[in-house]
Amino acid sequence: MCGIIGIIGKDDVAERLVEGLRRLEYRGYDSAGVATIHDGAIERRRAEGKLANLVKELDRDPLPGTTGIAHTRWATHGAPTTNNAHPHATKEVALVHNGIIENFKALREELTARGRVFDSETDTEVVAHLVSELVEQGISPKDAVAQVLPRLHGAFALAILFRSSPDMLIGARLGSPLVVGYGDGETYLGSDALALAPLTQRIAYLEEGDWVIVTAGGAEIFDRDNNPVERPITISGVTGELISKGNHRHYMLKEIYEQPVVVAQTLRSYLRRMEDQVSLPVPDFDLGAIRRVTIVACGTSYYAGMVAKYWFEQFARVPVDIDVASEFRYRAPVMEDGGLMIVISQSGETADTLAALRHARSEGQKIAAVVNVPTSTMAREADLLLPTHAGPEIGVASTKAFTCQLAVLAAFAANLARAKGRLDGKAEKELVRHLAEAPAALNAALAYDESIEAMAHLVAGARDVLYLGRGPDYPLALEGALKLKEISYIHAEGYAAGEMKHGPIALIDDKVPVIVLAPSGPLFEKTVSNMQEVQARGGKVVLISDYDGVQAAGEGCIATITMPKVHPLIAPMVYAVPVQLLAYHVAVAKGTDVDQPRNLAKSVTVE
Ligand code: HGA
């Protein structure tokens, strides 16, 4: 979270900095700000809330200057106010920061004791003062930064501007991403290649602990021991075009509708349809040696991982552990030889998941990364890159990335099963055929959009909603509840249907809609029994099933949503559509900010 960009330009940079922030708004939208050097002084414009507010501020009071930095914030320390907005500045130094300075309290006390006065409540401001006080003593910006960086604990990507050196920026990275962009007589810093896409495609990725002096002519990079280092310049291939909503009212709806196409696109890299075989984009990875799988992810990606656990166990008969990344990293997980960690992250930058990846690597695990951004840190650090081809996902609530993750994980489970000798040619052929049916089934599920919209009012008025599912549809219940919470702000919980009677059933009354996910299949009757336990206590049920399921169990429900009849393997992909559409239409009915819900950010780059 938090997006940063810096430009050493030939002309005024404020407009281009704001353009870069537009591409970074997925990282946070609590506030935004820009600083440049103009007439020998640092000048700033900052505004609370969305980027549009900063644009208004700049229209009212333009900011000249050919060297500048900018930031879009997702607050960790200090409320999302203008005063806490970055850049943080003294007379000598201005800087933007992504990350958390964990020892900021001690540093702030130390600085305050020396008479420094703080303007904000952020952790970030200590860095501005630490650097500034050295510069004020006559120490060069380069030496000042080199002295300050080792004092910072936690995570940071920084871009720093110096009043005394208007043709230079200094960047640094530890734990949060930062790239250098090489232009034509201009040089850039950015949180990612996307931010710099319209400016340049020539990108160098800084490594952990690196810091960099950027001038118009290029960049001098140092490692954490201050040794000069070279980092390769790669061509990012990221398109500079801002993605439009097309004919859709929101990005989220557009992305829900893209699912048949992007799932098909993703599956193409993992299925050989002519041979009815599954395949991997990296064919020479030794899957046969894997004895145990550990899946680690956060949020929606974690639920994709939960579904995949059923597949890995069922097809490959490999034991699977799964954990949310923030928990996994700070317990003492047992990781044995022959273990594969699968990390799942849309952005490939999720800080908790990245920390888990690095921990697992240090414990000798192989790493596979299911990510949607092939240039991301996780993609670069994994042994096996398993890309989803969902295209840019702009809506903060993940939709198409989730179904593409499921497609990749199902195909990967089948690959592992084959490598383990657990999948004969006939079973593989069947699996491939079922997976190949997913895009058409997703399309058929979208046809129920209007009927879902028509019943959304049954949920929109509720204060609490429960979602129930069994087997691989249990994680779908969790995902349905998460989608509803995220964008409609209604409290929702997902439960394993059989677990209701062990406690949550006490919550049931006629004001709590219960959404039941029950595709026809081996678990249908058990789920329906649990649903009837709810109905027997006056619970109001919305049943999501196929035609047969609705015929068999729809009576007495306040609404039913009919899905196409699909093989249980692809049901989690297909049933994602109604839970996404339901959350979407409820949010629209409530008038919330669907694409940028309060308090959230798309890419979570702080732990
Ligand atoms: N800690 C800083 C930066 C926050 C951040 O990187 N969020 O993702 C702040 O609160 O401003």
PDB file of C-alpha atoms in Angstrom, residues 298-453:
ATOM      1  CA  CYS A 298      -4.213 -13.380   2.592  1.00  0.00           C
ATOM      2  CA  GLY A 299      -7.850 -12.403   2.058  1.00  0.00           C
ATOM      3  CA  THR A 300      -9.513 -13.654  -1.105  1.00  0.00           C
ATOM      4  CA  SER A 301      -6.288 -15.356  -2.239  1.00  0.00           C
ATOM      5  CA  TYR A 302      -6.315 -17.318   1.003  1.00  0.00           C
ATOM      6  CA  TYR A 303      -9.800 -18.604   0.193  1.00  0.00           C
ATOM      7  CA  ALA A 304      -8.567 -19.687  -3.245  1.00  0.00           C
ATOM      8  CA  GLY A 305      -5.848 -21.578  -1.394  1.00  0.00           C
ATOM      9  CA  MET A 306      -8.433 -23.187   0.898  1.00  0.00           C
ATOM     10  CA  VAL A 307     -10.312 -24.512  -2.125  1.00  0.00           C
ATOM     11  CA  ALA A 308      -7.034 -25.791  -3.586  1.00  0.00           C
ATOM     12  CA  LYS A 309      -6.276 -27.771  -0.425  1.00  0.00           C
ATOM     13  CA  TYR A 310      -9.257 -30.008  -1.260  1.00  0.00           C
ATOM     14  CA  TRP A 311      -7.879 -30.535  -4.780  1.00  0.00           C
ATOM     15  CA  PHE A 312      -4.281 -31.264  -3.745  1.00  0.00           C
ATOM     16  CA  GLU A 313      -5.431 -33.780  -1.166  1.00  0.00           C
ATOM     17  CA  GLN A 314      -8.015 -35.400  -3.404  1.00  0.00           C
ATOM     18  CA  PHE A 315      -5.979 -35.663  -6.617  1.00  0.00           C
ATOM     19  CA  ALA A 316      -2.330 -35.745  -5.547  1.00  0.00           C
ATOM     20  CA  ARG A 317      -2.756 -37.248  -2.047  1.00  0.00           C
ATOM     21  CA  VAL A 318      -0.125 -34.825  -0.791  1.00  0.00           C
ATOM     22  CA  PRO A 319      -0.567 -33.398   2.718  1.00  0.00           C
ATOM     23  CA  VAL A 320      -1.406 -29.696   2.642  1.00  0.00           C
ATOM     24  CA  ASP A 321      -1.041 -27.064   5.356  1.00  0.00           C
ATOM     25  CA  ILE A 322      -2.661 -23.714   4.813  1.00  0.00           C
ATOM     26  CA  ASP A 323      -2.393 -20.517   6.783  1.00  0.00           C
ATOM     27  CA  VAL A 324      -2.963 -16.806   6.483  1.00  0.00           C
ATOM     28  CA  ALA A 325       0.420 -15.237   5.868  1.00  0.00           C
ATOM     29  CA  SER A 326       0.407 -12.888   8.857  1.00  0.00           C
ATOM     30  CA  GLU A 327      -0.073 -15.869  11.203  1.00  0.00           C
ATOM     31  CA  PHE A 328       2.232 -18.280   9.410  1.00  0.00           C
ATOM     32  CA  ARG A 329       5.212 -15.948   9.483  1.00  0.00           C
ATOM     33  CA  TYR A 330       5.278 -15.419  13.226  1.00  0.00           C
ATOM     34  CA  ARG A 331       4.641 -18.903  14.541  1.00  0.00           C
ATOM     35  CA  ALA A 332       7.172 -21.726  14.304  1.00  0.00           C
ATOM     36  CA  PRO A 333       5.852 -23.786  11.385  1.00  0.00           C
ATOM     37  CA  VAL A 334       7.557 -27.119  10.831  1.00  0.00           C
ATOM     38  CA  MET A 335       8.943 -27.208   7.301  1.00  0.00           C
ATOM     39  CA  GLU A 336      10.509 -30.451   6.214  1.00  0.00           C
ATOM     40  CA  ASP A 337      12.670 -31.375   3.236  1.00  0.00           C
ATOM     41  CA  GLY A 338      10.666 -31.861   0.080  1.00  0.00           C
ATOM     42  CA  GLY A 339       8.222 -29.120   1.016  1.00  0.00           C
ATOM     43  CA  LEU A 340       6.741 -26.724  -1.503  1.00  0.00           C
ATOM     44  CA  MET A 341       5.287 -23.421  -0.389  1.00  0.00           C
ATOM     45  CA  ILE A 342       2.630 -21.988  -2.692  1.00  0.00           C
ATOM     46  CA  VAL A 343       2.117 -18.273  -2.211  1.00  0.00           C
ATOM     47  CA  ILE A 344      -0.961 -16.704  -3.771  1.00  0.00           C
ATOM     48  CA  SER A 345      -1.262 -12.951  -4.316  1.00  0.00           C
ATOM     49  CA  GLN A 346      -2.931 -10.894  -7.035  1.00  0.00           C
ATOM     50  CA  SER A 347      -0.270  -8.181  -6.893  1.00  0.00           C
ATOM     51  CA  GLY A 348       2.653 -10.432  -5.984  1.00  0.00           C
ATOM     52  CA  GLU A 349       3.648  -7.742  -3.467  1.00  0.00           C
ATOM     53  CA  THR A 350       1.468  -8.524  -0.417  1.00  0.00           C
ATOM     54  CA  ALA A 351       3.878  -7.829   2.445  1.00  0.00           C
ATOM     55  CA  ASP A 352       2.668 -10.573   4.803  1.00  0.00           C
ATOM     56  CA  THR A 353       2.828 -13.197   2.069  1.00  0.00           C
ATOM     57  CA  LEU A 354       6.230 -12.003   0.923  1.00  0.00           C
ATOM     58  CA  ALA A 355       7.559 -12.257   4.487  1.00  0.00           C
ATOM     59  CA  ALA A 356       6.210 -15.839   4.655  1.00  0.00           C
ATOM     60  CA  LEU A 357       7.830 -16.677   1.302  1.00  0.00           C
ATOM     61  CA  ARG A 358      11.213 -15.439   2.484  1.00  0.00           C
ATOM     62  CA  HIS A 359      10.908 -17.296   5.769  1.00  0.00           C
ATOM     63  CA  ALA A 360      10.035 -20.536   3.972  1.00  0.00           C
ATOM     64  CA  ARG A 361      12.923 -20.071   1.568  1.00  0.00           C
ATOM     65  CA  SER A 362      15.327 -19.653   4.493  1.00  0.00           C
ATOM     66  CA  GLU A 363      13.978 -22.981   5.815  1.00  0.00           C
ATOM     67  CA  GLY A 364      14.858 -24.745   2.566  1.00  0.00           C
ATOM     68  CA  GLN A 365      11.407 -24.865   0.983  1.00  0.00           C
ATOM     69  CA  LYS A 366      10.843 -24.602  -2.760  1.00  0.00           C
ATOM     70  CA  ILE A 367       8.528 -21.737  -3.677  1.00  0.00           C
ATOM     71  CA  ALA A 368       5.729 -21.546  -6.226  1.00  0.00           C
ATOM     72  CA  ALA A 369       3.984 -18.194  -6.738  1.00  0.00           C
ATOM     73  CA  VAL A 370       0.476 -17.802  -8.137  1.00  0.00           C
ATOM     74  CA  VAL A 371       0.456 -14.108  -9.036  1.00  0.00           C
ATOM     75  CA  ASN A 372      -1.229 -11.823 -11.524  1.00  0.00           C
ATOM     76  CA  VAL A 373       1.757  -9.498 -11.976  1.00  0.00           C
ATOM     77  CA  PRO A 374       4.622 -11.417 -13.574  1.00  0.00           C
ATOM     78  CA  THR A 375       7.158  -8.678 -12.793  1.00  0.00           C
ATOM     79  CA  SER A 376       6.245  -8.592  -9.082  1.00  0.00           C
ATOM     80  CA  THR A 377       8.637  -9.346  -6.233  1.00  0.00           C
ATOM     81  CA  MET A 378       7.045 -12.745  -5.532  1.00  0.00           C
ATOM     82  CA  ALA A 379       7.243 -13.696  -9.202  1.00  0.00           C
ATOM     83  CA  ARG A 380      10.914 -12.802  -9.221  1.00  0.00           C
ATOM     84  CA  GLU A 381      11.729 -14.629  -5.982  1.00  0.00           C
ATOM     85  CA  ALA A 382       9.827 -17.872  -6.696  1.00  0.00           C
ATOM     86  CA  ASP A 383      11.327 -21.076  -8.103  1.00  0.00           C
ATOM     87  CA  LEU A 384       8.150 -21.735 -10.019  1.00  0.00           C
ATOM     88  CA  LEU A 385       6.076 -18.879 -11.405  1.00  0.00           C
ATOM     89  CA  LEU A 386       2.427 -19.829 -11.964  1.00  0.00           C
ATOM     90  CA  PRO A 387       0.916 -16.716 -13.515  1.00  0.00           C
ATOM     91  CA  THR A 388      -2.774 -15.938 -13.692  1.00  0.00           C
ATOM     92  CA  HIS A 389      -3.725 -14.042 -16.839  1.00  0.00           C
ATOM     93  CA  ALA A 390      -6.543 -11.990 -15.370  1.00  0.00           C
ATOM     94  CA  GLY A 391      -5.273  -8.655 -16.751  1.00  0.00           C
ATOM     95  CA  PRO A 392      -5.169  -5.596 -14.484  1.00  0.00           C
ATOM     96  CA  GLU A 393      -7.720  -5.823 -11.679  1.00  0.00           C
ATOM     97  CA  ILE A 394      -8.719  -2.316 -10.616  1.00  0.00           C
ATOM     98  CA  GLY A 395     -11.717  -2.928  -8.332  1.00  0.00           C
ATOM     99  CA  VAL A 396     -10.357  -3.244  -4.802  1.00  0.00           C
ATOM    100  CA  ALA A 397     -12.574  -6.269  -4.117  1.00  0.00           C
ATOM    101  CA  SER A 398     -10.919  -9.129  -5.981  1.00  0.00           C
ATOM    102  CA  THR A 399     -13.112 -11.034  -8.442  1.00  0.00           C
ATOM    103  CA  LYS A 400     -11.485 -12.196 -11.665  1.00  0.00           C
ATOM    104  CA  ALA A 401      -8.112 -12.704  -9.966  1.00  0.00           C
ATOM    105  CA  PHE A 402      -9.829 -15.174  -7.610  1.00  0.00           C
ATOM    106  CA  THR A 403     -11.368 -17.343 -10.333  1.00  0.00           C
ATOM    107  CA  CYS A 404      -8.093 -17.278 -12.290  1.00  0.00           C
ATOM    108  CA  GLN A 405      -6.223 -18.352  -9.151  1.00  0.00           C
ATOM    109  CA  LEU A 406      -8.658 -21.257  -8.818  1.00  0.00           C
ATOM    110  CA  ALA A 407      -8.065 -22.231 -12.446  1.00  0.00           C
ATOM    111  CA  VAL A 408      -4.282 -22.243 -11.956  1.00  0.00           C
ATOM    112  CA  LEU A 409      -4.472 -24.139  -8.673  1.00  0.00           C
ATOM    113  CA  ALA A 410      -6.790 -26.816 -10.071  1.00  0.00           C
ATOM    114  CA  ALA A 411      -4.454 -27.348 -13.031  1.00  0.00           C
ATOM    115  CA  PHE A 412      -1.430 -27.352 -10.739  1.00  0.00           C
ATOM    116  CA  ALA A 413      -3.037 -29.941  -8.436  1.00  0.00           C
ATOM    117  CA  ALA A 414      -3.633 -32.132 -11.486  1.00  0.00           C
ATOM    118  CA  ASN A 415       0.013 -31.687 -12.579  1.00  0.00           C
ATOM    119  CA  LEU A 416       1.201 -32.675  -9.131  1.00  0.00           C
ATOM    120  CA  ALA A 417      -1.128 -35.698  -9.128  1.00  0.00           C
ATOM    121  CA  ARG A 418       0.284 -36.826 -12.448  1.00  0.00           C
ATOM    122  CA  ALA A 419       3.876 -36.380 -11.285  1.00  0.00           C
ATOM    123  CA  LYS A 420       3.031 -38.431  -8.191  1.00  0.00           C
ATOM    124  CA  GLY A 421       1.572 -41.234 -10.298  1.00  0.00           C
ATOM    125  CA  ARG A 422      -1.908 -40.568  -8.923  1.00  0.00           C
ATOM    126  CA  LEU A 423      -3.579 -39.576 -12.159  1.00  0.00           C
ATOM    127  CA  ASP A 424      -3.867 -41.993 -15.046  1.00  0.00           C
ATOM    128  CA  GLY A 425      -4.476 -40.856 -18.613  1.00  0.00           C
ATOM    129  CA  LYS A 426      -8.230 -41.383 -18.371  1.00  0.00           C
ATOM    130  CA  ALA A 427      -8.614 -39.393 -15.156  1.00  0.00           C
ATOM    131  CA  GLU A 428      -6.389 -36.637 -16.535  1.00  0.00           C
ATOM    132  CA  LYS A 429      -8.498 -36.424 -19.672  1.00  0.00           C
ATOM    133  CA  GLU A 430     -11.639 -36.073 -17.585  1.00  0.00           C
ATOM    134  CA  LEU A 431     -10.113 -33.420 -15.385  1.00  0.00           C
ATOM    135  CA  VAL A 432      -8.973 -31.429 -18.398  1.00  0.00           C
ATOM    136  CA  ARG A 433     -12.423 -31.660 -19.958  1.00  0.00           C
ATOM    137  CA  HIS A 434     -14.131 -30.426 -16.794  1.00  0.00           C
ATOM    138  CA  LEU A 435     -11.685 -27.563 -16.405  1.00  0.00           C
ATOM    139  CA  ALA A 436     -12.147 -26.599 -20.040  1.00  0.00           C
ATOM    140  CA  GLU A 437     -15.893 -26.287 -19.396  1.00  0.00           C
ATOM    141  CA  ALA A 438     -15.323 -23.545 -16.804  1.00  0.00           C
ATOM    142  CA  PRO A 439     -15.384 -20.493 -19.143  1.00  0.00           C
ATOM    143  CA  ALA A 440     -18.734 -21.469 -20.668  1.00  0.00           C
ATOM    144  CA  ALA A 441     -20.152 -22.253 -17.229  1.00  0.00           C
ATOM    145  CA  LEU A 442     -18.995 -18.867 -15.933  1.00  0.00           C
ATOM    146  CA  ASN A 443     -20.741 -17.269 -18.871  1.00  0.00           C
ATOM    147  CA  ALA A 444     -23.933 -19.154 -18.102  1.00  0.00           C
ATOM    148  CA  ALA A 445     -23.703 -18.058 -14.440  1.00  0.00           C
ATOM    149  CA  LEU A 446     -23.481 -14.401 -15.525  1.00  0.00           C
ATOM    150  CA  ALA A 447     -26.856 -14.760 -17.229  1.00  0.00           C
ATOM    151  CA  TYR A 448     -28.445 -14.677 -13.752  1.00  0.00           C
ATOM    152  CA  ASP A 449     -27.171 -11.171 -13.054  1.00  0.00           C
ATOM    153  CA  GLU A 450     -30.606  -9.554 -13.370  1.00  0.00           C
ATOM    154  CA  SER A 451     -32.326 -12.018 -11.092  1.00  0.00           C
ATOM    155  CA  ILE A 452     -29.589 -11.502  -8.494  1.00  0.00           C
ATOM    156  CA  GLU A 453     -30.021  -7.736  -8.802  1.00  0.00           C
TER     157      GLU A 453
END
